[in-house]
mmCIF file of C-alpha atoms in Angstrom:
data_model
loop_
_atom_site.group_PDB
_atom_site.id
_atom_site.type_symbol
_atom_site.label_atom_id
_atom_site.label_comp_id
_atom_site.label_asym_id
_atom_site.label_seq_id
_atom_site.Cartn_x
_atom_site.Cartn_y
_atom_site.Cartn_z
ATOM 1 C CA MET N 1 0.000 0.000 0.000
ATOM 2 C CA PHE N 2 1.257 3.448 -0.899
ATOM 3 C CA TRP N 3 2.006 5.593 2.159
ATOM 4 C CA PHE N 4 -0.565 8.236 1.202
ATOM 5 C CA ARG N 5 -3.284 5.565 1.192
ATOM 6 C CA GLN N 6 -2.652 4.576 4.800
ATOM 7 C CA GLY N 7 -5.449 5.762 7.033
ATOM 8 C CA LEU N 8 -6.052 9.492 6.722
ATOM 9 C CA CYS N 9 -2.556 10.704 5.867
ATOM 10 C CA PHE N 10 -3.793 11.750 2.417
ATOM 11 C CA LEU N 11 -5.387 14.785 4.111
ATOM 12 C CA PRO N 12 -2.193 16.588 5.224
ATOM 13 C CA ALA N 13 -0.358 15.349 2.111
ATOM 14 C CA PHE N 14 -2.989 16.859 -0.163
ATOM 15 C CA LEU N 15 -3.194 20.062 1.886
ATOM 16 C CA VAL N 16 0.542 20.745 1.719
ATOM 17 C CA SER N 17 0.890 19.763 -1.939
ATOM 18 C CA TRP N 18 -2.150 21.743 -3.081
ATOM 19 C CA SER N 19 -1.307 24.841 -1.036
ATOM 20 C CA SER N 20 2.274 24.858 -2.302
ATOM 21 C CA ALA N 21 1.009 24.456 -5.861
ATOM 22 C CA THR N 22 -1.353 27.389 -5.305
ATOM 23 C CA PHE N 23 1.507 29.715 -4.401
ATOM 24 C CA ILE N 24 3.877 28.485 -7.096
ATOM 25 C CA ILE N 25 1.422 28.246 -10.011
ATOM 26 C CA SER N 26 -0.062 31.692 -9.417
ATOM 27 C CA PHE N 27 3.463 33.110 -9.063
ATOM 28 C CA VAL N 28 4.653 31.582 -12.348
ATOM 29 C CA PHE N 29 1.464 32.649 -14.122
ATOM 30 C CA ALA N 30 1.739 36.244 -12.868
ATOM 31 C CA VAL N 31 5.444 36.487 -13.745
ATOM 32 C CA TYR N 32 4.767 35.098 -17.224
ATOM 33 C CA ARG N 33 2.154 37.799 -17.787
ATOM 34 C CA ARG N 34 4.505 40.401 -16.268
ATOM 35 C CA ASP N 35 1.931 41.441 -13.690
ATOM 36 C CA ILE N 36 4.487 41.170 -10.868
ATOM 37 C CA ASP N 37 8.250 41.248 -10.359
ATOM 38 C CA VAL N 38 10.289 38.060 -10.146
ATOM 39 C CA ILE N 39 12.100 39.136 -6.962
ATOM 40 C CA PHE N 40 9.905 38.229 -4.001
ATOM 41 C CA PRO N 41 6.498 39.813 -4.564
ATOM 42 C CA TYR N 42 3.881 39.462 -1.864
ATOM 43 C CA ILE N 43 1.968 36.196 -2.143
ATOM 44 C CA SER N 44 -1.227 38.180 -2.573
ATOM 45 C CA ASP N 45 0.314 40.060 -5.513
ATOM 46 C CA THR N 46 0.535 36.777 -7.438
ATOM 47 C CA GLY N 47 -3.250 36.547 -7.371
ATOM 48 C CA ALA N 48 -4.256 40.190 -7.579
ATOM 49 C CA THR N 49 -4.812 40.558 -11.324
ATOM 50 C CA PRO N 50 -7.136 38.544 -13.584
ATOM 51 C CA PRO N 51 -6.924 35.871 -14.840
ATOM 52 C CA GLU N 52 -4.457 34.554 -12.226
ATOM 53 C CA SER N 53 -6.665 36.011 -9.490
ATOM 54 C CA CYS N 54 -9.411 33.563 -10.492
ATOM 55 C CA LEU N 55 -7.021 30.623 -10.301
ATOM 56 C CA PHE N 56 -5.514 31.828 -7.035
ATOM 57 C CA GLY N 57 -8.944 32.319 -5.479
ATOM 58 C CA LEU N 58 -10.245 28.901 -6.524
ATOM 59 C CA MET N 59 -7.157 27.007 -5.378
ATOM 60 C CA THR N 60 -6.986 28.924 -2.081
ATOM 61 C CA ILE N 61 -10.631 28.122 -1.293
ATOM 62 C CA ILE N 62 -9.922 24.426 -1.879
ATOM 63 C CA SER N 63 -6.880 24.712 0.419
ATOM 64 C CA ALA N 64 -9.077 26.308 3.092
ATOM 65 C CA PHE N 65 -11.555 23.408 2.990
ATOM 66 C CA ALA N 66 -8.721 20.861 3.024
ATOM 67 C CA GLY N 67 -7.189 22.729 5.950
ATOM 68 C CA THR N 68 -10.451 22.672 7.875
ATOM 69 C CA ALA N 69 -10.802 18.911 7.335
ATOM 70 C CA THR N 70 -7.199 18.341 8.449
ATOM 71 C CA VAL N 71 -7.528 20.552 11.524
ATOM 72 C CA TYR N 72 -10.760 18.821 12.543
ATOM 73 C CA THR N 73 -9.290 15.339 12.059
ATOM 74 C CA ARG N 74 -6.241 16.292 14.111
ATOM 75 C CA TYR N 75 -8.571 17.547 16.842
ATOM 76 C CA LYS N 76 -10.475 14.262 16.945
ATOM 77 C CA LEU N 77 -7.293 12.178 17.037
ATOM 78 C CA VAL N 78 -5.910 14.240 19.926
ATOM 79 C CA GLU N 79 -9.275 13.959 21.660
ATOM 80 C CA LYS N 80 -8.988 10.184 21.385
ATOM 81 C CA GLN N 81 -5.487 10.327 22.865
ATOM 82 C CA ILE N 82 -6.787 12.431 25.755
ATOM 83 C CA GLU N 83 -9.298 9.681 26.570
ATOM 84 C CA GLU N 84 -6.467 7.150 26.681
ATOM 85 C CA ASN N 85 -3.702 9.001 28.567
ATOM 86 C CA ASN N 86 -5.101 12.381 29.686
ATOM 87 C CA LEU N 87 -1.788 14.148 29.012
ATOM 88 C CA VAL N 88 -3.358 17.149 27.260
ATOM 89 C CA LYS N 89 -6.100 19.372 28.616
ATOM 90 C CA PRO N 90 -9.265 19.198 26.479
ATOM 91 C CA GLY N 91 -9.553 22.991 26.519
ATOM 92 C CA LEU N 92 -6.154 23.300 24.841
ATOM 93 C CA ASN N 93 -7.255 20.943 22.086
ATOM 94 C CA GLU N 94 -10.541 22.791 21.574
ATOM 95 C CA ALA N 95 -8.801 26.168 21.437
ATOM 96 C CA SER N 96 -6.441 24.781 18.819
ATOM 97 C CA LEU N 97 -9.392 23.551 16.757
ATOM 98 C CA TRP N 98 -11.112 26.931 16.666
ATOM 99 C CA LEU N 99 -7.895 28.789 15.915
ATOM 100 C CA GLY N 100 -7.269 26.447 12.988
ATOM 101 C CA ILE N 101 -10.791 26.981 11.667
ATOM 102 C CA ILE N 102 -10.496 30.769 12.011
ATOM 103 C CA SER N 103 -7.190 30.642 10.137
ATOM 104 C CA CYS N 104 -8.846 28.716 7.301
ATOM 105 C CA PHE N 105 -11.626 31.311 7.255
ATOM 106 C CA GLY N 106 -8.944 33.970 6.877
ATOM 107 C CA MET N 107 -7.721 32.102 3.803
ATOM 108 C CA CYS N 108 -11.230 32.310 2.338
ATOM 109 C CA VAL N 109 -11.281 36.076 2.929
ATOM 110 C CA VAL N 110 -7.894 36.456 1.235
ATOM 111 C CA ALA N 111 -9.110 34.414 -1.728
ATOM 112 C CA THR N 112 -12.369 36.342 -2.048
ATOM 113 C CA PHE N 113 -11.136 39.943 -1.649
ATOM 114 C CA GLN N 114 -8.163 40.820 -3.852
ATOM 115 C CA GLU N 115 -5.851 43.493 -2.479
ATOM 116 C CA THR N 116 -6.402 45.654 -5.568
ATOM 117 C CA ALA N 117 -10.191 45.553 -5.059
ATOM 118 C CA VAL N 118 -10.935 45.718 -1.323
ATOM 119 C CA ARG N 119 -7.589 46.085 0.361
ATOM 120 C CA TRP N 120 -8.767 46.505 3.955
ATOM 121 C CA ALA N 121 -10.751 43.247 3.800
ATOM 122 C CA HIS N 122 -7.857 41.458 2.131
ATOM 123 C CA ASP N 123 -5.349 42.679 4.729
ATOM 124 C CA LEU N 124 -7.720 41.751 7.552
ATOM 125 C CA GLY N 125 -8.106 38.232 6.140
ATOM 126 C CA ALA N 126 -4.337 37.855 5.737
ATOM 127 C CA LEU N 127 -3.713 39.034 9.300
ATOM 128 C CA LEU N 128 -6.379 36.643 10.554
ATOM 129 C CA PHE N 129 -4.879 33.767 8.574
ATOM 130 C CA PHE N 130 -1.292 34.318 9.706
ATOM 131 C CA SER N 131 -1.897 35.301 13.341
ATOM 132 C CA THR N 132 -4.352 32.545 14.258
ATOM 133 C CA GLY N 133 -2.441 30.043 12.134
ATOM 134 C CA ILE N 134 0.774 30.725 14.024
ATOM 135 C CA ILE N 135 -0.968 30.450 17.392
ATOM 136 C CA TYR N 136 -2.471 27.172 16.143
ATOM 137 C CA ILE N 137 0.909 25.579 15.388
ATOM 138 C CA ILE N 138 2.279 26.918 18.689
ATOM 139 C CA LEU N 139 -0.487 25.103 20.570
ATOM 140 C CA GLN N 140 0.053 21.974 18.482
ATOM 141 C CA SER N 141 3.757 22.038 19.335
ATOM 142 C CA VAL N 142 2.951 22.489 23.022
ATOM 143 C CA MET N 143 0.607 19.495 22.903
ATOM 144 C CA SER N 144 3.291 17.474 21.121
ATOM 145 C CA PHE N 145 5.691 18.205 23.987
ATOM 146 C CA LYS N 146 3.065 17.163 26.501
ATOM 147 C CA VAL N 147 2.401 13.772 24.892
ATOM 148 C CA TYR N 148 6.039 12.989 24.014
ATOM 149 C CA PRO N 149 7.071 10.181 23.605
ATOM 150 C CA TYR N 150 3.491 8.896 23.275
ATOM 151 C CA ASN N 151 2.534 8.923 19.556
ATOM 152 C CA THR N 152 5.196 11.563 18.834
ATOM 153 C CA SER N 153 8.771 10.841 17.799
ATOM 154 C CA LYS N 154 11.689 13.079 18.719
ATOM 155 C CA SER N 155 12.379 13.934 15.087
ATOM 156 C CA VAL N 156 8.772 15.038 14.480
ATOM 157 C CA LEU N 157 8.869 17.078 17.679
ATOM 158 C CA LEU N 158 12.048 18.855 16.563
ATOM 159 C CA VAL N 159 10.664 19.570 13.081
ATOM 160 C CA ARG N 160 7.449 21.005 14.533
ATOM 161 C CA THR N 161 9.411 23.168 16.940
ATOM 162 C CA GLY N 162 11.704 24.420 14.169
ATOM 163 C CA LEU N 163 8.853 25.278 11.799
ATOM 164 C CA THR N 164 7.010 27.043 14.600
ATOM 165 C CA LEU N 165 10.063 29.149 15.452
ATOM 166 C CA PHE N 166 10.568 30.060 11.788
ATOM 167 C CA ALA N 167 6.941 31.153 11.488
ATOM 168 C CA VAL N 168 6.917 33.153 14.728
ATOM 169 C CA ILE N 169 10.204 34.951 14.014
ATOM 170 C CA ALA N 170 9.259 35.773 10.411
ATOM 171 C CA PHE N 171 5.760 36.970 11.333
ATOM 172 C CA PHE N 172 6.919 40.190 12.993
ATOM 173 C CA PRO N 173 8.966 41.622 10.094
ATOM 174 C CA THR N 174 6.130 40.589 7.772
ATOM 175 C CA VAL N 175 3.707 42.884 9.576
ATOM 176 C CA ILE N 176 6.056 45.631 10.776
ATOM 177 C CA CYS N 177 7.914 46.154 7.503
ATOM 178 C CA ALA N 178 4.652 46.132 5.548
ATOM 179 C CA PHE N 179 3.546 49.321 7.311
ATOM 180 C CA TYR N 180 6.893 50.986 8.009
ATOM 181 C CA PRO N 181 7.860 53.615 7.032
ATOM 182 C CA ASN N 182 4.610 53.783 5.072
ATOM 183 C CA SER N 183 2.089 51.435 3.547
ATOM 184 C CA THR N 184 2.412 51.342 -0.238
ATOM 185 C CA SER N 185 0.465 48.996 -2.456
ATOM 186 C CA LYS N 186 1.942 48.464 -5.895
ATOM 187 C CA MET N 187 2.848 45.514 -8.078
ATOM 188 C CA HIS N 188 6.247 46.603 -9.403
ATOM 189 C CA TRP N 189 9.172 47.768 -7.286
ATOM 190 C CA HIS N 190 12.618 49.179 -8.100
ATOM 191 C CA ARG N 191 15.737 49.412 -5.979
ATOM 192 C CA GLY N 192 15.492 53.178 -5.848
ATOM 193 C CA ASP N 193 11.960 53.206 -4.422
ATOM 194 C CA LYS N 194 11.606 54.761 -0.996
ATOM 195 C CA SER N 195 10.225 51.688 0.808
ATOM 196 C CA TYR N 196 11.956 49.034 -1.300
ATOM 197 C CA SER N 197 14.027 47.592 1.571
ATOM 198 C CA SER N 198 10.998 47.361 3.859
ATOM 199 C CA HIS N 199 8.935 45.777 1.103
ATOM 200 C CA LEU N 200 11.626 43.181 0.415
ATOM 201 C CA ALA N 201 12.008 42.282 4.104
ATOM 202 C CA SER N 202 8.246 41.996 4.502
ATOM 203 C CA SER N 203 7.666 39.905 1.370
ATOM 204 C CA ILE N 204 10.526 37.482 2.091
ATOM 205 C CA SER N 205 9.273 37.048 5.642
ATOM 206 C CA GLU N 206 5.746 36.450 4.353
ATOM 207 C CA TRP N 207 6.923 33.579 2.133
ATOM 208 C CA ILE N 208 8.803 32.082 5.099
ATOM 209 C CA VAL N 209 5.722 32.303 7.332
ATOM 210 C CA ALA N 210 3.441 30.830 4.678
ATOM 211 C CA PHE N 211 5.619 27.827 3.853
ATOM 212 C CA SER N 212 6.530 27.195 7.503
ATOM 213 C CA PHE N 213 2.838 27.104 8.365
ATOM 214 C CA VAL N 214 1.859 24.955 5.383
ATOM 215 C CA PHE N 215 4.685 22.440 5.756
ATOM 216 C CA TYR N 216 3.873 22.060 9.436
ATOM 217 C CA PHE N 217 0.956 19.886 8.356
ATOM 218 C CA TYR N 218 3.351 17.432 6.741
ATOM 219 C CA THR N 219 4.327 16.385 10.269
ATOM 220 C CA TYR N 220 0.776 15.054 10.710
ATOM 221 C CA ILE N 221 1.300 12.250 8.199
ATOM 222 C CA ASP N 222 2.548 9.660 10.707
ATOM 223 C CA ASP N 223 -0.176 10.627 13.189
ATOM 224 C CA PHE N 224 -2.844 10.215 10.515
ATOM 225 C CA LYS N 225 -1.771 6.675 9.591
ATOM 226 C CA VAL N 226 -4.693 5.212 11.502
ATOM 227 C CA SER N 227 -7.049 2.535 10.320
ATOM 228 C CA ILE N 228 -10.545 3.779 9.520
ATOM 229 C CA SER N 229 -11.975 0.340 8.738
ATOM 230 C CA SER N 230 -13.795 0.350 12.048
ATOM 231 C CA PRO N 231 -17.288 1.909 11.797
ATOM 232 C CA LYS N 232 -16.857 3.289 15.305
ATOM 233 C CA LEU N 233 -13.727 5.142 14.316
ATOM 234 C CA LYS N 234 -15.371 6.445 11.153
ATOM 235 C CA CYS N 235 -18.223 7.854 13.220
ATOM 236 C CA TYR N 236 -15.744 9.260 15.728
ATOM 237 C CA LEU N 237 -13.738 11.119 13.102
ATOM 238 C CA PHE N 238 -16.593 11.975 10.755
ATOM 239 C CA PRO N 239 -19.825 12.139 12.799
ATOM 240 C CA PHE N 240 -21.627 13.906 9.961
ATOM 241 C CA ILE N 241 -21.562 10.710 7.838
ATOM 242 C CA CYS N 242 -23.235 8.591 10.528
ATOM 243 C CA PHE N 243 -26.992 8.429 10.062
ATOM 244 C CA PRO N 244 -29.479 8.837 12.925
ATOM 245 C CA LYS N 245 -31.226 5.669 14.066
ATOM 246 C CA SER N 246 -34.539 6.989 12.792
ATOM 247 C CA LEU N 247 -33.158 6.847 9.261
ATOM 248 C CA SER N 248 -31.578 3.407 9.596
ATOM 249 C CA SER N 249 -34.476 1.719 7.798
ATOM 250 C CA LEU N 250 -33.707 3.767 4.696
ATOM 251 C CA PHE N 251 -30.144 2.435 4.561
ATOM 252 C CA PRO N 252 -30.323 -1.264 5.456
ATOM 253 C CA THR N 253 -27.035 -2.183 3.750
ATOM 254 C CA VAL N 254 -25.026 0.497 5.532
ATOM 255 C CA VAL N 255 -26.506 -0.325 8.931
ATOM 256 C CA TYR N 256 -26.026 -4.058 8.381
ATOM 257 C CA HIS N 257 -22.307 -3.713 7.715
ATOM 258 C CA ALA N 258 -21.881 -1.341 10.606
ATOM 259 C CA SER N 259 -23.503 -3.794 13.017
ATOM 260 C CA GLU N 260 -21.432 -6.707 11.763
ATOM 261 C CA ASN N 261 -18.046 -5.036 12.225
ATOM 262 C CA ARG N 262 -18.191 -3.710 15.759
ATOM 263 C CA VAL N 263 -14.944 -3.451 17.695
#
């Protein structure tokens, strides 16, 4: 069996691959059409002008839904671990869930409102995405420390810690340099421009934050290699696919198999 077909590890694998492709494809497309500069534009600049804005928006929305599914699945797996060893406080896990969902919502805002159309909404969505996303991976790293060595290897713990540090450190110049000494929104920059150095520091930091956050989900692959052949586990991870008892008569085949494979 291929590794990405084991359990649910296809979720983080797809999320990271698709999100990375979103950034890279829109960047290449925008550079080809000469809508942006080759040297470190803002990620949002790569999807600010049609037609690449349409592609960027569509792919980012898909990433947001994939991210929500991954965040929720991670929450349920940690919840199951809490029942077994009680090493993590449930409130910490729930806070992480909502922060992850809010971050994915921020992605939807970024995808919907281009910076050249409604900049304040776009900037608000980007700030929401980055800030809550970083707090999310901080909490996930804290929970990883709490459960170590249970279901968490030392190498995974170190990678998560490193990616979290990269994201946290790069977040501050991303925000500060974007508004200092002044906030200028344009697609093409030159070395002689007044805020060129600040723009370059901010845009480079933004790419570091984005890829640190996205690649953090790659560390979920081993955790997600769980068997979902058990109907109980399917209902535990995906309660929305489990039918109420009142509807069981409408789905005799599904209910029959579920009753025959109890664990």
